Coordinates of C-alpha atoms and ligand atoms in Angstrom, one line a residue:
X1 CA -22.9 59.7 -21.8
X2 CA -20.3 59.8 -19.1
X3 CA -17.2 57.8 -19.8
X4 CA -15.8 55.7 -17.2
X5 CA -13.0 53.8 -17.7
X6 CA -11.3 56.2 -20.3
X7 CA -7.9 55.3 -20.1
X8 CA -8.7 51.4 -21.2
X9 CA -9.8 50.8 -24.6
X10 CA -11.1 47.5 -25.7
X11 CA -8.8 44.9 -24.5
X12 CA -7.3 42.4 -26.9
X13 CA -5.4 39.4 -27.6
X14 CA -1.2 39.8 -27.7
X15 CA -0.2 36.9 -27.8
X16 CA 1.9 35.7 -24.8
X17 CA 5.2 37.6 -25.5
X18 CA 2.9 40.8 -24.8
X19 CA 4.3 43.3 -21.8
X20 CA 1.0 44.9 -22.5
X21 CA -0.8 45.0 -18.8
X22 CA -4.0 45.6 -20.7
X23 CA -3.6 43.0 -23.2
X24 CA -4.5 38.8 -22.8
X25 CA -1.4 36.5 -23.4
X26 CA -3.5 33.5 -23.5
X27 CA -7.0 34.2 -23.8
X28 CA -7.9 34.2 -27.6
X29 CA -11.8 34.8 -27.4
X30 CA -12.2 33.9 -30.9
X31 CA -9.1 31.1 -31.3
X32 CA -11.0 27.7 -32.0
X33 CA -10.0 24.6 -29.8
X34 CA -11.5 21.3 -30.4
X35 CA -14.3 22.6 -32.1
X36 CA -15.8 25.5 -29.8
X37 CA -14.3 28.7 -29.8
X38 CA -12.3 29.6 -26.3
X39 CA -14.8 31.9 -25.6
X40 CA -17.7 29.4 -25.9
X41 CA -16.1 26.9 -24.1
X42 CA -14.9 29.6 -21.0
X43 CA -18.2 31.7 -21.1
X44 CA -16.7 34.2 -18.8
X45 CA -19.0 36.3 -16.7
X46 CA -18.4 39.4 -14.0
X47 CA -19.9 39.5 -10.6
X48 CA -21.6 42.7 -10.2
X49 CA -21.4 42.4 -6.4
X50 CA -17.7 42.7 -6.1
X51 CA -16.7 44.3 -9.2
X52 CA -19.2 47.2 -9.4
X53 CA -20.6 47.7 -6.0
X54 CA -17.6 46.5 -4.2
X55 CA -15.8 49.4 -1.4
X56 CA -12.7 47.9 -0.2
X57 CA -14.2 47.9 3.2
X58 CA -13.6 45.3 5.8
X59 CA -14.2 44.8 9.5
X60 CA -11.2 46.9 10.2
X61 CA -11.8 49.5 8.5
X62 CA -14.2 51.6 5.8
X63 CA -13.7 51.4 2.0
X64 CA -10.6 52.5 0.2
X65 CA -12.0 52.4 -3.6
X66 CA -13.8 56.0 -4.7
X67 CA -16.1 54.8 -8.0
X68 CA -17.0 57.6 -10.0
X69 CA -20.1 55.9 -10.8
X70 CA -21.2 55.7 -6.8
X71 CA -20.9 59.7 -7.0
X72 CA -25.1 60.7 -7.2
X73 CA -26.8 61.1 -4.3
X74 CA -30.1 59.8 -5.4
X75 CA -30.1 55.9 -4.9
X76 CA -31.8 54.9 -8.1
X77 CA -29.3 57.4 -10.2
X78 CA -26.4 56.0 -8.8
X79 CA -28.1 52.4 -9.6
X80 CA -28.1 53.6 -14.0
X81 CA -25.0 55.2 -13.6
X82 CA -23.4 52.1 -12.0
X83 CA -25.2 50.0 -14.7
X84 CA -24.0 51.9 -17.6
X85 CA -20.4 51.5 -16.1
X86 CA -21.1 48.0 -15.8
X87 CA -21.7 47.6 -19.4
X88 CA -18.8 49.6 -20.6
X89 CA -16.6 47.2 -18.1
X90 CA -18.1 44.3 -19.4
X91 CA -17.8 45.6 -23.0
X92 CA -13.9 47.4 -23.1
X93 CA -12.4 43.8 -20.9
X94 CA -14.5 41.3 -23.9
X95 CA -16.5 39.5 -21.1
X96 CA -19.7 37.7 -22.4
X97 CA -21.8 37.7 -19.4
X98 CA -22.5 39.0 -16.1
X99 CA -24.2 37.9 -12.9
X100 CA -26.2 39.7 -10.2
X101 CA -28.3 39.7 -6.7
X102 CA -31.2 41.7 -6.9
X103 CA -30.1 44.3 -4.7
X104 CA -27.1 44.7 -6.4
X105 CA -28.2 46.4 -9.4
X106 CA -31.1 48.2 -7.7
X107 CA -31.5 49.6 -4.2
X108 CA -34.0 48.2 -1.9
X109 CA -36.9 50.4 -1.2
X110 CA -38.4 51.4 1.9
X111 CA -41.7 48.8 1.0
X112 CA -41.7 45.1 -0.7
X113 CA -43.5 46.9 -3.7
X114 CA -41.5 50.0 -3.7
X115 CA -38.1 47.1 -4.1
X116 CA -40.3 45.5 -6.7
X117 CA -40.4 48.9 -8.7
X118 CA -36.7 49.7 -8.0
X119 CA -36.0 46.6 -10.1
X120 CA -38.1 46.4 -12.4
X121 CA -37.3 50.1 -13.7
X122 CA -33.4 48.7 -13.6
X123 CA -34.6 45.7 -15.2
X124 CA -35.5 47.4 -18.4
X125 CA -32.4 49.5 -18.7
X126 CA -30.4 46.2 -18.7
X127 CA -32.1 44.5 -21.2
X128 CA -31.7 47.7 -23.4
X129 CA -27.7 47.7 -22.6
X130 CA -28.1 43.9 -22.9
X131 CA -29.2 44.3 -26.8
X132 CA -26.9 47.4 -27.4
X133 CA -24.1 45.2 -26.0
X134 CA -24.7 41.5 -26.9
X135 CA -23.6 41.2 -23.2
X136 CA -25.9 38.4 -21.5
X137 CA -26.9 37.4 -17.7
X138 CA -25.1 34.3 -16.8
X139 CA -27.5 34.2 -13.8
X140 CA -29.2 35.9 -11.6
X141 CA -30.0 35.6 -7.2
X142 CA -31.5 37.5 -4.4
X143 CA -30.1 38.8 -1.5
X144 CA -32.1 37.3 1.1
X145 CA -29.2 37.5 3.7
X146 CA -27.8 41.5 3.9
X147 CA -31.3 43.0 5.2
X148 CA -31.6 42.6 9.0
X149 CA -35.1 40.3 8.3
X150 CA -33.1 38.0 7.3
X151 CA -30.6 38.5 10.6
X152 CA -31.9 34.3 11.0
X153 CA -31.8 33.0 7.5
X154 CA -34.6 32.9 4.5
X155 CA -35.9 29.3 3.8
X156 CA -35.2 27.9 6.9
X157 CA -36.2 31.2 9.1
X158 CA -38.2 30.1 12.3
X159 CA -40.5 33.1 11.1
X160 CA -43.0 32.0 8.5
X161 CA -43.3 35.8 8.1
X162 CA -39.5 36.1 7.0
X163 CA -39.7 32.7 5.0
X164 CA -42.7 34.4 2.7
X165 CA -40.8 37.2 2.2
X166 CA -38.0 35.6 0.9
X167 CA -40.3 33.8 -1.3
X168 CA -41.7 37.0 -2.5
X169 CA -38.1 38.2 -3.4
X170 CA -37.1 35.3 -5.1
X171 CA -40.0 35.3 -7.1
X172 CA -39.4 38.4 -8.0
X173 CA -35.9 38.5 -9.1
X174 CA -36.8 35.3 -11.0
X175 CA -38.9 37.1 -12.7
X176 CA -36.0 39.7 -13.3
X177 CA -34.2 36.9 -14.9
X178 CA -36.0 35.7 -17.1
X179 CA -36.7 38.8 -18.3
X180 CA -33.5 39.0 -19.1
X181 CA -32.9 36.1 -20.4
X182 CA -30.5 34.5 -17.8
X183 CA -29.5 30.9 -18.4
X184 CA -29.7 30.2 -14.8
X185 CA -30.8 31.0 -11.6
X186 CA -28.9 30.7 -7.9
X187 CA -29.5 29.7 -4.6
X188 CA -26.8 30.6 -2.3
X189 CA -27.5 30.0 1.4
X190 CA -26.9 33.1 2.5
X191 CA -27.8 32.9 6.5
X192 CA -29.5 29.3 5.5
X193 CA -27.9 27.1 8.6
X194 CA -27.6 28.4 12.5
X195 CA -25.6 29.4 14.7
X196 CA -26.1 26.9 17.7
X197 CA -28.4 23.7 18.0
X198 CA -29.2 25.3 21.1
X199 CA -31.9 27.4 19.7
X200 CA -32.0 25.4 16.2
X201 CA -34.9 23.0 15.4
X202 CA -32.5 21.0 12.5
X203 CA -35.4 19.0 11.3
X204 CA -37.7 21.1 10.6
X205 CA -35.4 23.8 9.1
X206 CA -34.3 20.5 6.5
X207 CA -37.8 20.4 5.9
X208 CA -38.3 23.9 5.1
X209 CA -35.7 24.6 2.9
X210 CA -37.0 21.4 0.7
X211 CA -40.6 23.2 0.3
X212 CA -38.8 26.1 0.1
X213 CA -36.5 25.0 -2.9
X214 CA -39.8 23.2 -4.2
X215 CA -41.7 26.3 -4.8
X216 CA -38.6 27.4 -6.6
X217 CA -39.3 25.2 -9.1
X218 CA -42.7 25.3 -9.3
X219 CA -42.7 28.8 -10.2
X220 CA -39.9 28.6 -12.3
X221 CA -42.4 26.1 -14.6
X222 CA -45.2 28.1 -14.1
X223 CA -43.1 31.4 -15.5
X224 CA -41.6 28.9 -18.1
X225 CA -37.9 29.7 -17.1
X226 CA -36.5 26.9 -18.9
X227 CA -32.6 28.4 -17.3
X228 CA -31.1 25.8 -14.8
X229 CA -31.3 26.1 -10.9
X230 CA -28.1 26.1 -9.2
X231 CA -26.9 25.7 -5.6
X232 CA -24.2 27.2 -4.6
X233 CA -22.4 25.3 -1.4
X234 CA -20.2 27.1 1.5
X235 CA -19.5 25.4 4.2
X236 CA -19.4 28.3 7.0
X237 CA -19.1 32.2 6.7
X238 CA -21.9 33.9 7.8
X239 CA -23.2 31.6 10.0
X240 CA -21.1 28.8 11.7
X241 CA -22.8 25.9 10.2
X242 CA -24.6 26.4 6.5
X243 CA -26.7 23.6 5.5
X244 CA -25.4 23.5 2.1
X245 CA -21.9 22.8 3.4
X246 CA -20.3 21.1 0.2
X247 CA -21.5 19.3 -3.1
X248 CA -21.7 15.7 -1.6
X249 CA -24.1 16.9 1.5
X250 CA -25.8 18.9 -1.4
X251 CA -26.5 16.3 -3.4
X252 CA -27.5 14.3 -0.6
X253 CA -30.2 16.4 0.5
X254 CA -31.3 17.0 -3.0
X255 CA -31.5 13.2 -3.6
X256 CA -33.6 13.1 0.1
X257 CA -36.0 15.0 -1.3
X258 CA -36.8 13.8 -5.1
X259 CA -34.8 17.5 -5.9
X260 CA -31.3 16.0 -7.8
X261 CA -33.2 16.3 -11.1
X262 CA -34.2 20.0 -10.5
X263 CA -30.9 21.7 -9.2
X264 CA -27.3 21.5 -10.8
X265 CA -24.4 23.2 -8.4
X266 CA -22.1 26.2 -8.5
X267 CA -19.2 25.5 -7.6
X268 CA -16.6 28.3 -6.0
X269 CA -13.1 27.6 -5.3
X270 CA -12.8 29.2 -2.4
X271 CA -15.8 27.5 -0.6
X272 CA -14.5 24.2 -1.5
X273 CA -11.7 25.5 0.5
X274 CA -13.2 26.4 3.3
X275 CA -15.3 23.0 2.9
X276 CA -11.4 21.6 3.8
X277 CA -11.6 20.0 0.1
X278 CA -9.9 21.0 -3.4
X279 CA -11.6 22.7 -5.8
X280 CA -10.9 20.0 -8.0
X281 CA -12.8 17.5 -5.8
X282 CA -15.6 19.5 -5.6
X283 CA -16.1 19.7 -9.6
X284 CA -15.4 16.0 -8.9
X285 CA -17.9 15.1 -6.8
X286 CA -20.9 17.4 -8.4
X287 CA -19.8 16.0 -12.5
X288 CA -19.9 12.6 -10.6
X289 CA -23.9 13.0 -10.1
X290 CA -24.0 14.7 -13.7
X291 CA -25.3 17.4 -11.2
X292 CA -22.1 20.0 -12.3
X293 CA -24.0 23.6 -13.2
X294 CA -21.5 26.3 -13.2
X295 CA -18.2 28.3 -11.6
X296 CA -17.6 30.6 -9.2
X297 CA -14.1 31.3 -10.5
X298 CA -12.1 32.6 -7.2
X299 CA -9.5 31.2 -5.3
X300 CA -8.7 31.3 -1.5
X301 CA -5.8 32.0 0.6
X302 CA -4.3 29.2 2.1
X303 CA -2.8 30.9 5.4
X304 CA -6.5 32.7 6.0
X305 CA -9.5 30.5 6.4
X306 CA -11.8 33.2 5.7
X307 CA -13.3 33.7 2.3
X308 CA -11.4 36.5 0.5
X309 CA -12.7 36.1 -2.9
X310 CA -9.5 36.8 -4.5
X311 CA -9.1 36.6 -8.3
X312 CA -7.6 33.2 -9.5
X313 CA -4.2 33.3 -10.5
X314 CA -2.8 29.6 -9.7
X315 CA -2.3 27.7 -13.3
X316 CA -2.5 24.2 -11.6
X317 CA -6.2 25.1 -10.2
X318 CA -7.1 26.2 -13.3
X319 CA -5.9 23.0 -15.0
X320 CA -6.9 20.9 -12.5
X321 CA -10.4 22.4 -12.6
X322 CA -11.0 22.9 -16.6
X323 CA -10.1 18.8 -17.1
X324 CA -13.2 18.2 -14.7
X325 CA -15.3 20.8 -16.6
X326 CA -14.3 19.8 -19.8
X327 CA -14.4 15.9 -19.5
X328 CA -17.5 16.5 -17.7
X329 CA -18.8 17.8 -21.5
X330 CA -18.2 21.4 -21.0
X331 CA -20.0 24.2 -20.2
X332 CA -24.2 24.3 -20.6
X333 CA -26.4 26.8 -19.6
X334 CA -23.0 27.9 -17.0
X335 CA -19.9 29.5 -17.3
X336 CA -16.7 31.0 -14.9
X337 CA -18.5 33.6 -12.9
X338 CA -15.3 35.9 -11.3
X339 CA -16.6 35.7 -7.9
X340 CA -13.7 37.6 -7.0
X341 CA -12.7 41.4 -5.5
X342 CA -9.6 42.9 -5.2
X343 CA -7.1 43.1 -2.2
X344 CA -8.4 46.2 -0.4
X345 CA -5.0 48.5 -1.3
X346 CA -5.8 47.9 -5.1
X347 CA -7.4 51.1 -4.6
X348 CA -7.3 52.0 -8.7
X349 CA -10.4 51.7 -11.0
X350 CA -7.5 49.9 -13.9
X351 CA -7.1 47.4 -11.3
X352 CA -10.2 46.0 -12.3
X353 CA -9.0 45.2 -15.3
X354 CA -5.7 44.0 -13.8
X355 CA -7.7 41.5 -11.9
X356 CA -9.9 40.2 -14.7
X357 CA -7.4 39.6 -17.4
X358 CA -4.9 37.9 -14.5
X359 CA -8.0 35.7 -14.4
X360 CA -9.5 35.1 -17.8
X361 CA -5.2 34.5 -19.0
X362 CA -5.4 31.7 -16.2
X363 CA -8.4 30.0 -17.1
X364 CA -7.4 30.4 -20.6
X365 CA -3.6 28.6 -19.6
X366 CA -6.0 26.1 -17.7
X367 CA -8.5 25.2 -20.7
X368 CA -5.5 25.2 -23.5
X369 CA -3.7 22.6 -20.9
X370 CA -5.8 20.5 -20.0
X371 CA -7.2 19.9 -23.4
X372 CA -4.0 18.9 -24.5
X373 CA -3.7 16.6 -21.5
X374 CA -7.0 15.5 -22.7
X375 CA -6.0 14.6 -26.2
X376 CA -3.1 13.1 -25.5
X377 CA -4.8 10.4 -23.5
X378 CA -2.1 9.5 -21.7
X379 CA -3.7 10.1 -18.3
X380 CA -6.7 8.6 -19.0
X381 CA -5.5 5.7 -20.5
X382 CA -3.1 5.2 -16.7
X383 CA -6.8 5.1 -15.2
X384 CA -8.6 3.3 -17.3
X385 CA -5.6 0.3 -17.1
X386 CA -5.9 1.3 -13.1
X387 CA -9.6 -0.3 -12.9
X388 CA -9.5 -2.6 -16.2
X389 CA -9.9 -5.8 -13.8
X390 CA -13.6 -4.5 -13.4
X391 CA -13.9 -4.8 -17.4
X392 CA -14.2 -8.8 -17.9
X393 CA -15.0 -11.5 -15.7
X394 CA -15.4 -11.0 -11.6
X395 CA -15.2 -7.8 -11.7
X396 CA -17.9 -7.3 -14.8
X397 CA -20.1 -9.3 -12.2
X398 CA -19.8 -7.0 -9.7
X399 CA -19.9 -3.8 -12.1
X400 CA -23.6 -5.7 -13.3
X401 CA -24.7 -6.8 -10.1
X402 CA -24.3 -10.6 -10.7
X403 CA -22.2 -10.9 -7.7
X404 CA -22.7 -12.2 -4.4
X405 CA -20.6 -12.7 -0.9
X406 CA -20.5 -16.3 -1.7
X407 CA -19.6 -15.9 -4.9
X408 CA -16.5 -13.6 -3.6
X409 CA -15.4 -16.1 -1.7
X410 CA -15.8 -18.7 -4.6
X411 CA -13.1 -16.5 -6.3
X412 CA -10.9 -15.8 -3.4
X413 CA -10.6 -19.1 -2.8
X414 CA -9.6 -20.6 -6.5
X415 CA -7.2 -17.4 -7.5
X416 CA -4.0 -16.2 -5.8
X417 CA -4.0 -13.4 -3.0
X418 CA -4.0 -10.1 -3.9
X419 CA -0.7 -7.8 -4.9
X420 CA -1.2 -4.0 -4.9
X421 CA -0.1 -2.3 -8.1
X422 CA 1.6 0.9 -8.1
X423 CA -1.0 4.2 -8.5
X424 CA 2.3 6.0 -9.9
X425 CA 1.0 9.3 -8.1
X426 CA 4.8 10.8 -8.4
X427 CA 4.5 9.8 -12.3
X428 CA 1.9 11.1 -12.8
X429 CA 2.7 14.1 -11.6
X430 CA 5.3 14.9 -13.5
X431 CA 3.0 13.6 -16.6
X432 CA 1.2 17.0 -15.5
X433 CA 4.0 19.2 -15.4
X434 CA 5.4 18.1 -18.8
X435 CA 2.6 19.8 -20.0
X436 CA 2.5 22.9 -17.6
Ligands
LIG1 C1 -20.9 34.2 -1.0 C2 -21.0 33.9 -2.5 C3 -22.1 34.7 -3.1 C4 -22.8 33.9 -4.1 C5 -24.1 34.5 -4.7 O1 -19.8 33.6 -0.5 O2 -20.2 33.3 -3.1 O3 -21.7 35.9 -3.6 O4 -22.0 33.6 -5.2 O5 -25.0 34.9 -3.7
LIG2 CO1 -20.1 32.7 -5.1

């Protein structure tokens, strides 16, 4: 069996005085905090798209990374021999899980069936490597946006032709996943919005991609896929408008159509971004509607408004992000999916790893900090005084719905006007860099 990362052995915990570029300074898979070990509570997964099948290429220029597992000819070879480097990646960096589109790990055939065979050959490699490994699928997706058909989106295609076949792919790699055991299955909106409103019947798209999402879960009962559905938002990027621009229009349309009970959301950083929110508010918003699924780990860069994917590295957005997550009750069926590729110069195989363990050490900083911030309390306790008028009297009214305009004005009228307190925003602050 070929060997393809032979100058990285598995790599461990050093502890964070470690010079080691190999080694994790913070991320102590096995280390137990507040019950769960690091590794449960992070559930770390790769993205095949960027990490195995990525080139370096952009729309300047062709790829600059030569995989040695991209060497055969033969599309469905170079498909195993990418898979077993996948698995030795996955295995020698100590990540738990893994995520893929259907096309991803195998190529699409000239014919519907002949994709369907593609995969399901694939298919039954993985879940071999899967039980060699222990390595599991966070989640699984199809492409439906990379093949011309789908040049005008999937669900919400003005061609019932192209909106079957997406079906029909979907259904498909569902399949896949379960099969495999993923613990969820998502819906990114690849081409799923338009590029004018000149040629764009809105309405009826909105009520496509309901049935659309629908059938989803239909089938996903009648296969007994007991994973979770997620929905991934973006707000632009490849078309100009995406329907499922950011977790509160997301959640809106799910409510719309009797779907918020049926979907949870991935969140990405870098879409939130783009969505002109933090990351942070976006965890907010979706853990607001006990609707919060999973992570696409990433991070922007805030002087391009593109999405580059890159690999998280800033400690504050890790922090930031794991108090959500974690006062939100953790982790579930998701995890920290790297959505993330690396600049196109970081032309080296080892950079892989580079990127990865920059990551995982981050998240790690980010979980071990904000559950301290977490058991201290002191935050919390800041906003719980902040809204402790809503606790007893008027305010428990309004809270219960016992309270009326009238009313309001009863209480206006026998108490003193209003003073603003302070919201200590600088304070608090520098509560969160005491611990940083
Ligand atoms: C695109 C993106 C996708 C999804 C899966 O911006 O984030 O890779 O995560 O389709
Ligand atoms: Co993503």
């Amino acid at each position: 069996m070929a060997e393809y990362f032979p100058e990285v052995n598995k790599v461990k915990f050093e502890g964070r005085d470690s010079k080691n570029p190999l080694a994790f300074k913070f991320y102590d898979p096995d280390a137990v905090i507040n019950g769960r070990k690091m590794k449960d509570h992070l559930r770390f997964a790769v993205a095949y798209w960027h990490t195995l099948k990525g080139t370096g290429g952009d729309m300047f220029g062709a790829g600059t990374w030569k995989r040695s597992w991209e060497n055969a000819a033969d599309p469905m070879q170079r498909a195993e021999d990418t898979l077993h480097a996948a698995f030795e990646f996955f295995t020698k960096l100590g990540v738990d899980y893994y995520c893929f589109h259907d096309r991803d790990i195998a190529p699409e055939g000239q014919k519907f069936s002949e994709s369907c065979k593609n995969l399901d050959y694939i298919v039954k490699l993985a879940k071999k490597l899967q039980s060699d490994t222990g390595v599991k699928l966070l989640w699984g997706t199809a492409n439906c946006f990379s093949n011309p058909r789908y040049a005008h989106g999937a669900g919400t295609n003005p061609d019932p032709k192209v909106f079957a076949y997406a079906c029909a792919q979907i259904k498909h790699a569902m399949e896949a996943t379960l099969e495999l055991g993923g613990e969820n299955y998502v819906f990114w909106g690849g081409r799923e919005g338009y590029e004018t409103l000149l040629n764009t019947n809105y309405a009826l798209e909105q009520e496509l991609f309901a049935r659309f999402l629908q059938m989803a879960v239909d089938y996903k009962r009648e296969i007994g896929f007991e994973g979770t559905l997620l929905i991934e938002p973006k707000p632009q990027e490849p078309t100009k408008h995406q329907y499922d621009f950011d977790s509160a229009t997301v959640l809106g349309f799910l409510r719309q159509y009797g779907l918020l009970n049926e979907f949870k959301l991935n969140i990405e950083a870098n879409h939130a971004t783009l969505a002109g929110h933090t990351f942070q508010h976006e965890l907010t918003v979706a853990a607001a509607s006990g609707s919060l699924g999973s992570v696409d780990a990433n991070t922007g860069d805030m002087l391009l408004g593109w999405d580059t994917d890159q690999f998280p590295t800033n400690i504050y957005d890790a922090v930031y992000a794991m108090m959500v997550i974690q006062q939100a009750g953790g982790f579930t069926t998701g995890g920290l999916n790297f959505d993330a590729k690396l600049r196109r110069g970081s032309v080296d195989d080892l950079d892989l790893f580079y990127g990865h363990i920059v990551a995982m050490d981050t998240f790690a900083r980010g979980l071990i900090i904000s559950e301290q911030i977490i058991k201290d309390g002191l935050l919390d306790e800041f906003v719980a005084k902040r809204y402790s008028g809503y606790n007893s009297g008027f305010g428990a009214d309004i809270v219960a719905g016992k309270a009326d305009f009238k009313a309001a004005e009863g209480f206006v009228l026998a108490n003193e006007e209003p003073v603003p307190s302070s919201g200590r925003q600088e304070y608090l602050e520098n509560l969160i860099n005491s611990y940083i």
